[in-house]
Amino acid sequence: MSMATKSQNLLDYNKEELEALTTSLGQPRFRAAQLRGWLYRGVDFEEMTNLPETFRKELKENYVTGRLRIRRRLTSALDGTVKYLLSLGDGNFVESVLMKYKYGYSACVSTQVGCKMGCSFCASTQAGFVRNLTAGEILGQIITMNTDLQIRIGHVVMMGIGEPLDNYENVVRFIRMARDTNGLGISCRNLSLSTCGLAEQIIRLSEEGLPVTLSVSLHSPFNTQRSEMMPVNRKYPLDKLLDACNIYTLNTGRRITYEYALIEGINDSEAHAARLVSLLKGKLCHVNLIPVNRVEGTGYEKASKKNILSFQKILAAGGINVTLRRTLGRDIEAACGQLRRAEDENRRQ
Ligand code: SAH
């Protein structure tokens, strides 16, 4: 039995590489720009009408356009949030979510198939880790949604399945392609990366000259508890993490957003809020409170309205910028990891 040869994804090619490929196939350089225009609009080779047929045929034999197949699409009746289960070339699945805000469309993309980080509250890690996504596969999620809904996504958050800084090279390559005006043309200000706290990579990212918005998932201000909830804290405890965040702010000028999912009886006490104030006081930052999403098997429940409000009040009184995140797509399980897990379970039955 012979394995099918793996087709190369043209979305993995940046501008220069696509030009080199085009000329190596005997075509003039301007054809690369035409090809890229089609690829970014999610068009199949057959419909790339301004390219010579021989060129299209050659491409089709050895390459794919990188647009992903839509396995499932759920639209929220409450707020129009759309959640996608997308199928990659090798049959793996990732999830992407599209949200509509006053300022336009924002996409939440996945960066890995599964996750290694093992956070106790998170659905993405339960099904285990399979592999990293390539830059083109991350880009492909955006292009697939743009094409499907005939829209132009203007903001991207890397907050889907996976730990972006655990897939450092591909994610940085993706960021470069996303901000390239020959690519998606999305500025770093409108690109957000969310991390569970890989301190070394945060510092490395701060030196790339790519000042993306950094979100850090904090969830507890106490080392012992944070290590229980988030194993990454054993390697990078809070002082190391917050030092790295300071360096990020110093090098990029960007304020950090700290994500804090409030879980009833776990991390929603006044003592937690007070400790958080003392950790973050005087830093250029912002805290985003999120009532935890229920994930089967975790046993965690959302904090009560009363506790959420008093938590918020303590932070605000301590001089910390704080917002309560609006939950979008509640009726379609828009929190990531759940669709992929369900699909895997279906297939195993
Ligand atoms: N690995 C990255 C990005 C993916 S998770 C990170 O850890 O930041 C995206 C965000 O969702 C993180 O802030 C994560 O902590 C949060 N999250 C995961 N499970 C959640 C749940 N059940 N309820 C609320 N937020 C959750």
PDB file of N, CA and C in Angstrom, residues 50-137:
ATOM      1  N   ASN A  50      -7.401  34.088 -14.800  1.00  0.00           N
ATOM      2  CA  ASN A  50      -6.348  34.839 -15.496  1.00  0.00           C
ATOM      3  C   ASN A  50      -4.992  34.131 -15.503  1.00  0.00           C
ATOM      4  N   LEU A  51      -4.949  32.905 -14.989  1.00  0.00           N
ATOM      5  CA  LEU A  51      -3.692  32.146 -15.022  1.00  0.00           C
ATOM      6  C   LEU A  51      -3.727  31.137 -16.176  1.00  0.00           C
ATOM      7  N   PRO A  52      -2.592  30.939 -16.846  1.00  0.00           N
ATOM      8  CA  PRO A  52      -2.559  29.967 -17.957  1.00  0.00           C
ATOM      9  C   PRO A  52      -2.952  28.575 -17.479  1.00  0.00           C
ATOM     10  N   GLU A  53      -3.610  27.845 -18.354  1.00  0.00           N
ATOM     11  CA  GLU A  53      -4.122  26.540 -17.956  1.00  0.00           C
ATOM     12  C   GLU A  53      -3.018  25.572 -17.541  1.00  0.00           C
ATOM     13  N   THR A  54      -1.881  25.620 -18.246  1.00  0.00           N
ATOM     14  CA  THR A  54      -0.779  24.707 -17.908  1.00  0.00           C
ATOM     15  C   THR A  54      -0.296  24.962 -16.479  1.00  0.00           C
ATOM     16  N   PHE A  55      -0.195  26.232 -16.129  1.00  0.00           N
ATOM     17  CA  PHE A  55       0.247  26.625 -14.779  1.00  0.00           C
ATOM     18  C   PHE A  55      -0.737  26.107 -13.732  1.00  0.00           C
ATOM     19  N   ARG A  56      -2.008  26.330 -13.999  1.00  0.00           N
ATOM     20  CA  ARG A  56      -3.039  25.867 -13.056  1.00  0.00           C
ATOM     21  C   ARG A  56      -2.986  24.358 -12.886  1.00  0.00           C
ATOM     22  N   LYS A  57      -2.766  23.669 -14.010  1.00  0.00           N
ATOM     23  CA  LYS A  57      -2.734  22.211 -13.968  1.00  0.00           C
ATOM     24  C   LYS A  57      -1.546  21.722 -13.133  1.00  0.00           C
ATOM     25  N   GLU A  58      -0.417  22.338 -13.364  1.00  0.00           N
ATOM     26  CA  GLU A  58       0.784  21.972 -12.599  1.00  0.00           C
ATOM     27  C   GLU A  58       0.579  22.203 -11.112  1.00  0.00           C
ATOM     28  N   LEU A  59      -0.017  23.336 -10.811  1.00  0.00           N
ATOM     29  CA  LEU A  59      -0.259  23.649  -9.397  1.00  0.00           C
ATOM     30  C   LEU A  59      -1.185  22.608  -8.787  1.00  0.00           C
ATOM     31  N   LYS A  60      -2.236  22.317  -9.512  1.00  0.00           N
ATOM     32  CA  LYS A  60      -3.240  21.402  -8.969  1.00  0.00           C
ATOM     33  C   LYS A  60      -2.675  20.015  -8.677  1.00  0.00           C
ATOM     34  N   GLU A  61      -1.711  19.616  -9.499  1.00  0.00           N
ATOM     35  CA  GLU A  61      -1.140  18.281  -9.309  1.00  0.00           C
ATOM     36  C   GLU A  61      -0.341  18.148  -8.019  1.00  0.00           C
ATOM     37  N   ASN A  62       0.315  19.226  -7.625  1.00  0.00           N
ATOM     38  CA  ASN A  62       1.245  19.124  -6.488  1.00  0.00           C
ATOM     39  C   ASN A  62       0.903  19.975  -5.268  1.00  0.00           C
ATOM     40  N   TYR A  63      -0.081  20.831  -5.413  1.00  0.00           N
ATOM     41  CA  TYR A  63      -0.348  21.775  -4.325  1.00  0.00           C
ATOM     42  C   TYR A  63      -1.842  21.845  -4.028  1.00  0.00           C
ATOM     43  N   VAL A  64      -2.139  22.367  -2.832  1.00  0.00           N
ATOM     44  CA  VAL A  64      -3.541  22.685  -2.509  1.00  0.00           C
ATOM     45  C   VAL A  64      -3.646  24.178  -2.215  1.00  0.00           C
ATOM     46  N   THR A  65      -4.864  24.703  -2.349  1.00  0.00           N
ATOM     47  CA  THR A  65      -5.052  26.154  -2.153  1.00  0.00           C
ATOM     48  C   THR A  65      -5.078  26.534  -0.679  1.00  0.00           C
ATOM     49  N   GLY A  66      -5.319  25.576   0.181  1.00  0.00           N
ATOM     50  CA  GLY A  66      -5.284  25.852   1.623  1.00  0.00           C
ATOM     51  C   GLY A  66      -6.622  26.240   2.214  1.00  0.00           C
ATOM     52  N   ARG A  67      -7.647  26.378   1.349  1.00  0.00           N
ATOM     53  CA  ARG A  67      -8.978  26.617   1.914  1.00  0.00           C
ATOM     54  C   ARG A  67      -9.429  25.326   2.593  1.00  0.00           C
ATOM     55  N   LEU A  68     -10.035  25.448   3.777  1.00  0.00           N
ATOM     56  CA  LEU A  68     -10.363  24.254   4.560  1.00  0.00           C
ATOM     57  C   LEU A  68     -11.813  23.836   4.330  1.00  0.00           C
ATOM     58  N   ARG A  69     -12.044  22.555   4.462  1.00  0.00           N
ATOM     59  CA  ARG A  69     -13.421  22.071   4.306  1.00  0.00           C
ATOM     60  C   ARG A  69     -14.217  22.305   5.579  1.00  0.00           C
ATOM     61  N   ILE A  70     -15.456  22.748   5.407  1.00  0.00           N
ATOM     62  CA  ILE A  70     -16.303  23.024   6.574  1.00  0.00           C
ATOM     63  C   ILE A  70     -17.057  21.744   6.933  1.00  0.00           C
ATOM     64  N   ARG A  71     -16.711  21.219   8.089  1.00  0.00           N
ATOM     65  CA  ARG A  71     -17.364  19.981   8.516  1.00  0.00           C
ATOM     66  C   ARG A  71     -18.680  20.300   9.223  1.00  0.00           C
ATOM     67  N   ARG A  72     -18.641  21.319  10.079  1.00  0.00           N
ATOM     68  CA  ARG A  72     -19.877  21.769  10.729  1.00  0.00           C
ATOM     69  C   ARG A  72     -19.838  23.277  10.865  1.00  0.00           C
ATOM     70  N   ARG A  73     -21.006  23.886  10.840  1.00  0.00           N
ATOM     71  CA  ARG A  73     -21.091  25.332  11.062  1.00  0.00           C
ATOM     72  C   ARG A  73     -22.323  25.605  11.917  1.00  0.00           C
ATOM     73  N   LEU A  74     -22.097  26.189  13.080  1.00  0.00           N
ATOM     74  CA  LEU A  74     -23.197  26.482  13.992  1.00  0.00           C
ATOM     75  C   LEU A  74     -23.319  27.990  14.133  1.00  0.00           C
ATOM     76  N   THR A  75     -24.529  28.504  13.965  1.00  0.00           N
ATOM     77  CA  THR A  75     -24.724  29.944  14.092  1.00  0.00           C
ATOM     78  C   THR A  75     -25.570  30.227  15.318  1.00  0.00           C
ATOM     79  N   SER A  76     -25.096  31.132  16.159  1.00  0.00           N
ATOM     80  CA  SER A  76     -25.832  31.457  17.374  1.00  0.00           C
ATOM     81  C   SER A  76     -27.077  32.266  17.046  1.00  0.00           C
ATOM     82  N   ALA A  77     -28.211  31.817  17.585  1.00  0.00           N
ATOM     83  CA  ALA A  77     -29.450  32.560  17.385  1.00  0.00           C
ATOM     84  C   ALA A  77     -29.462  33.796  18.277  1.00  0.00           C
ATOM     85  N   LEU A  78     -28.594  33.812  19.281  1.00  0.00           N
ATOM     86  CA  LEU A  78     -28.592  34.913  20.246  1.00  0.00           C
ATOM     87  C   LEU A  78     -27.841  36.134  19.716  1.00  0.00           C
ATOM     88  N   ASP A  79     -26.676  35.896  19.104  1.00  0.00           N
ATOM     89  CA  ASP A  79     -25.838  37.038  18.743  1.00  0.00           C
ATOM     90  C   ASP A  79     -25.118  36.902  17.403  1.00  0.00           C
ATOM     91  N   GLY A  80     -25.454  35.853  16.641  1.00  0.00           N
ATOM     92  CA  GLY A  80     -24.862  35.727  15.303  1.00  0.00           C
ATOM     93  C   GLY A  80     -23.449  35.179  15.272  1.00  0.00           C
ATOM     94  N   THR A  81     -22.890  34.836  16.434  1.00  0.00           N
ATOM     95  CA  THR A  81     -21.564  34.212  16.456  1.00  0.00           C
ATOM     96  C   THR A  81     -21.613  32.906  15.661  1.00  0.00           C
ATOM     97  N   VAL A  82     -20.577  32.670  14.853  1.00  0.00           N
ATOM     98  CA  VAL A  82     -20.566  31.453  14.046  1.00  0.00           C
ATOM     99  C   VAL A  82     -19.387  30.591  14.476  1.00  0.00           C
ATOM    100  N   LYS A  83     -19.665  29.341  14.743  1.00  0.00           N
ATOM    101  CA  LYS A  83     -18.588  28.439  15.122  1.00  0.00           C
ATOM    102  C   LYS A  83     -18.397  27.385  14.047  1.00  0.00           C
ATOM    103  N   TYR A  84     -17.154  27.187  13.667  1.00  0.00           N
ATOM    104  CA  TYR A  84     -16.828  26.244  12.594  1.00  0.00           C
ATOM    105  C   TYR A  84     -16.029  25.064  13.133  1.00  0.00           C
ATOM    106  N   LEU A  85     -16.342  23.898  12.617  1.00  0.00           N
ATOM    107  CA  LEU A  85     -15.450  22.763  12.765  1.00  0.00           C
ATOM    108  C   LEU A  85     -14.867  22.552  11.370  1.00  0.00           C
ATOM    109  N   LEU A  86     -13.548  22.757  11.240  1.00  0.00           N
ATOM    110  CA  LEU A  86     -12.907  22.731   9.927  1.00  0.00           C
ATOM    111  C   LEU A  86     -12.020  21.505   9.813  1.00  0.00           C
ATOM    112  N   SER A  87     -12.005  20.933   8.627  1.00  0.00           N
ATOM    113  CA  SER A  87     -11.221  19.726   8.457  1.00  0.00           C
ATOM    114  C   SER A  87      -9.929  20.040   7.700  1.00  0.00           C
ATOM    115  N   LEU A  88      -8.813  19.599   8.267  1.00  0.00           N
ATOM    116  CA  LEU A  88      -7.498  19.846   7.684  1.00  0.00           C
ATOM    117  C   LEU A  88      -7.222  18.781   6.620  1.00  0.00           C
ATOM    118  N   GLY A  89      -6.178  18.997   5.845  1.00  0.00           N
ATOM    119  CA  GLY A  89      -5.845  18.077   4.760  1.00  0.00           C
ATOM    120  C   GLY A  89      -5.653  16.635   5.200  1.00  0.00           C
ATOM    121  N   ASP A  90      -5.197  16.421   6.445  1.00  0.00           N
ATOM    122  CA  ASP A  90      -4.919  15.064   6.905  1.00  0.00           C
ATOM    123  C   ASP A  90      -6.060  14.448   7.708  1.00  0.00           C
ATOM    124  N   GLY A  91      -7.236  15.112   7.675  1.00  0.00           N
ATOM    125  CA  GLY A  91      -8.399  14.551   8.353  1.00  0.00           C
ATOM    126  C   GLY A  91      -8.554  14.979   9.799  1.00  0.00           C
ATOM    127  N   ASN A  92      -7.573  15.721  10.329  1.00  0.00           N
ATOM    128  CA  ASN A  92      -7.749  16.278  11.673  1.00  0.00           C
ATOM    129  C   ASN A  92      -8.714  17.457  11.628  1.00  0.00           C
ATOM    130  N   PHE A  93      -9.250  17.792  12.801  1.00  0.00           N
ATOM    131  CA  PHE A  93     -10.184  18.909  12.868  1.00  0.00           C
ATOM    132  C   PHE A  93      -9.665  20.018  13.768  1.00  0.00           C
ATOM    133  N   VAL A  94     -10.022  21.247  13.433  1.00  0.00           N
ATOM    134  CA  VAL A  94      -9.824  22.364  14.364  1.00  0.00           C
ATOM    135  C   VAL A  94     -11.106  23.184  14.410  1.00  0.00           C
ATOM    136  N   GLU A  95     -11.184  24.024  15.410  1.00  0.00           N
ATOM    137  CA  GLU A  95     -12.344  24.895  15.549  1.00  0.00           C
ATOM    138  C   GLU A  95     -11.931  26.345  15.344  1.00  0.00           C
ATOM    139  N   SER A  96     -12.832  27.108  14.752  1.00  0.00           N
ATOM    140  CA  SER A  96     -12.624  28.543  14.602  1.00  0.00           C
ATOM    141  C   SER A  96     -13.960  29.207  14.889  1.00  0.00           C
ATOM    142  N   VAL A  97     -13.893  30.423  15.399  1.00  0.00           N
ATOM    143  CA  VAL A  97     -15.130  31.123  15.750  1.00  0.00           C
ATOM    144  C   VAL A  97     -15.092  32.521  15.151  1.00  0.00           C
ATOM    145  N   LEU A  98     -16.237  32.943  14.627  1.00  0.00           N
ATOM    146  CA  LEU A  98     -16.347  34.278  14.069  1.00  0.00           C
ATOM    147  C   LEU A  98     -17.313  35.096  14.912  1.00  0.00           C
ATOM    148  N   MET A  99     -16.859  36.255  15.352  1.00  0.00           N
ATOM    149  CA  MET A  99     -17.714  37.114  16.172  1.00  0.00           C
ATOM    150  C   MET A  99     -17.901  38.453  15.482  1.00  0.00           C
ATOM    151  N   LYS A 100     -19.095  39.014  15.633  1.00  0.00           N
ATOM    152  CA  LYS A 100     -19.325  40.317  15.029  1.00  0.00           C
ATOM    153  C   LYS A 100     -19.417  41.359  16.125  1.00  0.00           C
ATOM    154  N   TYR A 101     -18.585  42.370  16.006  1.00  0.00           N
ATOM    155  CA  TYR A 101     -18.602  43.465  16.969  1.00  0.00           C
ATOM    156  C   TYR A 101     -18.962  44.740  16.225  1.00  0.00           C
ATOM    157  N   LYS A 102     -19.135  45.819  16.988  1.00  0.00           N
ATOM    158  CA  LYS A 102     -19.454  47.108  16.355  1.00  0.00           C
ATOM    159  C   LYS A 102     -18.378  47.504  15.360  1.00  0.00           C
ATOM    160  N   TYR A 103     -17.111  47.178  15.714  1.00  0.00           N
ATOM    161  CA  TYR A 103     -15.997  47.593  14.863  1.00  0.00           C
ATOM    162  C   TYR A 103     -15.707  46.613  13.728  1.00  0.00           C
ATOM    163  N   GLY A 104     -16.462  45.546  13.630  1.00  0.00           N
ATOM    164  CA  GLY A 104     -16.255  44.621  12.510  1.00  0.00           C
ATOM    165  C   GLY A 104     -16.161  43.175  12.944  1.00  0.00           C
ATOM    166  N   TYR A 105     -15.620  42.360  12.039  1.00  0.00           N
ATOM    167  CA  TYR A 105     -15.555  40.930  12.298  1.00  0.00           C
ATOM    168  C   TYR A 105     -14.236  40.546  12.965  1.00  0.00           C
ATOM    169  N   SER A 106     -14.358  39.682  13.958  1.00  0.00           N
ATOM    170  CA  SER A 106     -13.188  39.198  14.662  1.00  0.00           C
ATOM    171  C   SER A 106     -13.211  37.679  14.635  1.00  0.00           C
ATOM    172  N   ALA A 107     -12.066  37.076  14.321  1.00  0.00           N
ATOM    173  CA  ALA A 107     -12.000  35.619  14.250  1.00  0.00           C
ATOM    174  C   ALA A 107     -11.141  35.088  15.371  1.00  0.00           C
ATOM    175  N   CYS A 108     -11.578  33.976  15.942  1.00  0.00           N
ATOM    176  CA  CYS A 108     -10.775  33.275  16.931  1.00  0.00           C
ATOM    177  C   CYS A 108     -10.258  32.009  16.250  1.00  0.00           C
ATOM    178  N   VAL A 109      -8.939  31.870  16.159  1.00  0.00           N
ATOM    179  CA  VAL A 109      -8.373  30.741  15.412  1.00  0.00           C
ATOM    180  C   VAL A 109      -7.608  29.785  16.324  1.00  0.00           C
ATOM    181  N   SER A 110      -7.509  28.551  15.866  1.00  0.00           N
ATOM    182  CA  SER A 110      -6.739  27.524  16.564  1.00  0.00           C
ATOM    183  C   SER A 110      -5.309  27.521  16.040  1.00  0.00           C
ATOM    184  N   THR A 111      -4.373  27.110  16.909  1.00  0.00           N
ATOM    185  CA  THR A 111      -2.974  27.080  16.493  1.00  0.00           C
ATOM    186  C   THR A 111      -2.358  25.682  16.572  1.00  0.00           C
ATOM    187  N   GLN A 112      -3.075  24.755  17.211  1.00  0.00           N
ATOM    188  CA  GLN A 112      -2.609  23.359  17.277  1.00  0.00           C
ATOM    189  C   GLN A 112      -3.825  22.438  17.186  1.00  0.00           C
ATOM    190  N   VAL A 113      -3.588  21.179  16.803  1.00  0.00           N
ATOM    191  CA  VAL A 113      -4.635  20.171  16.928  1.00  0.00           C
ATOM    192  C   VAL A 113      -4.471  19.599  18.332  1.00  0.00           C
ATOM    193  N   GLY A 114      -5.385  19.973  19.222  1.00  0.00           N
ATOM    194  CA  GLY A 114      -5.265  19.574  20.627  1.00  0.00           C
ATOM    195  C   GLY A 114      -4.277  20.458  21.354  1.00  0.00           C
ATOM    196  N   CYS A 115      -3.930  20.073  22.575  1.00  0.00           N
ATOM    197  CA  CYS A 115      -3.051  20.910  23.397  1.00  0.00           C
ATOM    198  C   CYS A 115      -2.354  20.055  24.444  1.00  0.00           C
ATOM    199  N   LYS A 116      -1.105  20.440  24.764  1.00  0.00           N
ATOM    200  CA  LYS A 116      -0.321  19.682  25.752  1.00  0.00           C
ATOM    201  C   LYS A 116      -0.385  20.272  27.143  1.00  0.00           C
ATOM    202  N   MET A 117      -0.991  21.440  27.293  1.00  0.00           N
ATOM    203  CA  MET A 117      -0.762  22.215  28.509  1.00  0.00           C
ATOM    204  C   MET A 117      -1.488  21.676  29.743  1.00  0.00           C
ATOM    205  N   GLY A 118      -2.580  20.944  29.524  1.00  0.00           N
ATOM    206  CA  GLY A 118      -3.215  20.245  30.639  1.00  0.00           C
ATOM    207  C   GLY A 118      -3.960  21.105  31.647  1.00  0.00           C
ATOM    208  N   CYS A 119      -4.452  22.276  31.262  1.00  0.00           N
ATOM    209  CA  CYS A 119      -5.205  23.119  32.205  1.00  0.00           C
ATOM    210  C   CYS A 119      -6.495  22.396  32.621  1.00  0.00           C
ATOM    211  N   SER A 120      -6.783  22.457  33.920  1.00  0.00           N
ATOM    212  CA  SER A 120      -7.842  21.607  34.464  1.00  0.00           C
ATOM    213  C   SER A 120      -9.249  21.998  34.022  1.00  0.00           C
ATOM    214  N   PHE A 121      -9.421  23.227  33.562  1.00  0.00           N
ATOM    215  CA  PHE A 121     -10.759  23.739  33.240  1.00  0.00           C
ATOM    216  C   PHE A 121     -11.043  23.706  31.744  1.00  0.00           C
ATOM    217  N   CYS A 122     -10.074  23.278  30.937  1.00  0.00           N
ATOM    218  CA  CYS A 122     -10.128  23.530  29.495  1.00  0.00           C
ATOM    219  C   CYS A 122     -10.453  22.269  28.708  1.00  0.00           C
ATOM    220  N   ALA A 123     -11.373  22.415  27.749  1.00  0.00           N
ATOM    221  CA  ALA A 123     -11.812  21.270  26.936  1.00  0.00           C
ATOM    222  C   ALA A 123     -10.766  20.874  25.896  1.00  0.00           C
ATOM    223  N   SER A 124      -9.949  21.846  25.467  1.00  0.00           N
ATOM    224  CA  SER A 124      -9.027  21.577  24.348  1.00  0.00           C
ATOM    225  C   SER A 124      -7.974  20.546  24.681  1.00  0.00           C
ATOM    226  N   THR A 125      -7.649  20.448  25.936  1.00  0.00           N
ATOM    227  CA  THR A 125      -6.538  19.593  26.335  1.00  0.00           C
ATOM    228  C   THR A 125      -7.005  18.165  26.611  1.00  0.00           C
ATOM    229  N   GLN A 126      -8.310  18.004  26.820  1.00  0.00           N
ATOM    230  CA  GLN A 126      -8.821  16.686  27.223  1.00  0.00           C
ATOM    231  C   GLN A 126      -8.627  15.619  26.159  1.00  0.00           C
ATOM    232  N   ALA A 127      -8.734  16.025  24.899  1.00  0.00           N
ATOM    233  CA  ALA A 127      -8.576  15.028  23.833  1.00  0.00           C
ATOM    234  C   ALA A 127      -7.111  14.832  23.463  1.00  0.00           C
ATOM    235  N   GLY A 128      -6.209  15.459  24.193  1.00  0.00           N
ATOM    236  CA  GLY A 128      -4.776  15.262  23.949  1.00  0.00           C
ATOM    237  C   GLY A 128      -4.231  16.134  22.834  1.00  0.00           C
ATOM    238  N   PHE A 129      -2.930  15.977  22.606  1.00  0.00           N
ATOM    239  CA  PHE A 129      -2.250  16.777  21.576  1.00  0.00           C
ATOM    240  C   PHE A 129      -1.966  15.903  20.370  1.00  0.00           C
ATOM    241  N   VAL A 130      -2.211  16.418  19.186  1.00  0.00           N
ATOM    242  CA  VAL A 130      -1.909  15.661  17.968  1.00  0.00           C
ATOM    243  C   VAL A 130      -0.720  16.273  17.220  1.00  0.00           C
ATOM    244  N   ARG A 131      -0.856  17.552  16.839  1.00  0.00           N
ATOM    245  CA  ARG A 131       0.259  18.186  16.119  1.00  0.00           C
ATOM    246  C   ARG A 131       0.084  19.702  16.063  1.00  0.00           C
ATOM    247  N   ASN A 132       1.161  20.358  15.679  1.00  0.00           N
ATOM    248  CA  ASN A 132       1.108  21.797  15.439  1.00  0.00           C
ATOM    249  C   ASN A 132       0.411  22.085  14.121  1.00  0.00           C
ATOM    250  N   LEU A 133      -0.224  23.251  14.024  1.00  0.00           N
ATOM    251  CA  LEU A 133      -0.701  23.708  12.724  1.00  0.00           C
ATOM    252  C   LEU A 133       0.427  24.467  12.031  1.00  0.00           C
ATOM    253  N   THR A 134       0.442  24.414  10.715  1.00  0.00           N
ATOM    254  CA  THR A 134       1.389  25.238   9.968  1.00  0.00           C
ATOM    255  C   THR A 134       0.820  26.663   9.895  1.00  0.00           C
ATOM    256  N   ALA A 135       1.678  27.609   9.507  1.00  0.00           N
ATOM    257  CA  ALA A 135       1.212  28.992   9.347  1.00  0.00           C
ATOM    258  C   ALA A 135       0.057  29.048   8.352  1.00  0.00           C
ATOM    259  N   GLY A 136       0.176  28.275   7.275  1.00  0.00           N
ATOM    260  CA  GLY A 136      -0.855  28.278   6.240  1.00  0.00           C
ATOM    261  C   GLY A 136      -2.179  27.708   6.730  1.00  0.00           C
ATOM    262  N   GLU A 137      -2.105  26.781   7.668  1.00  0.00           N
ATOM    263  CA  GLU A 137      -3.355  26.224   8.216  1.00  0.00           C
ATOM    264  C   GLU A 137      -4.035  27.219   9.158  1.00  0.00           C
TER     265      GLU A 137
END
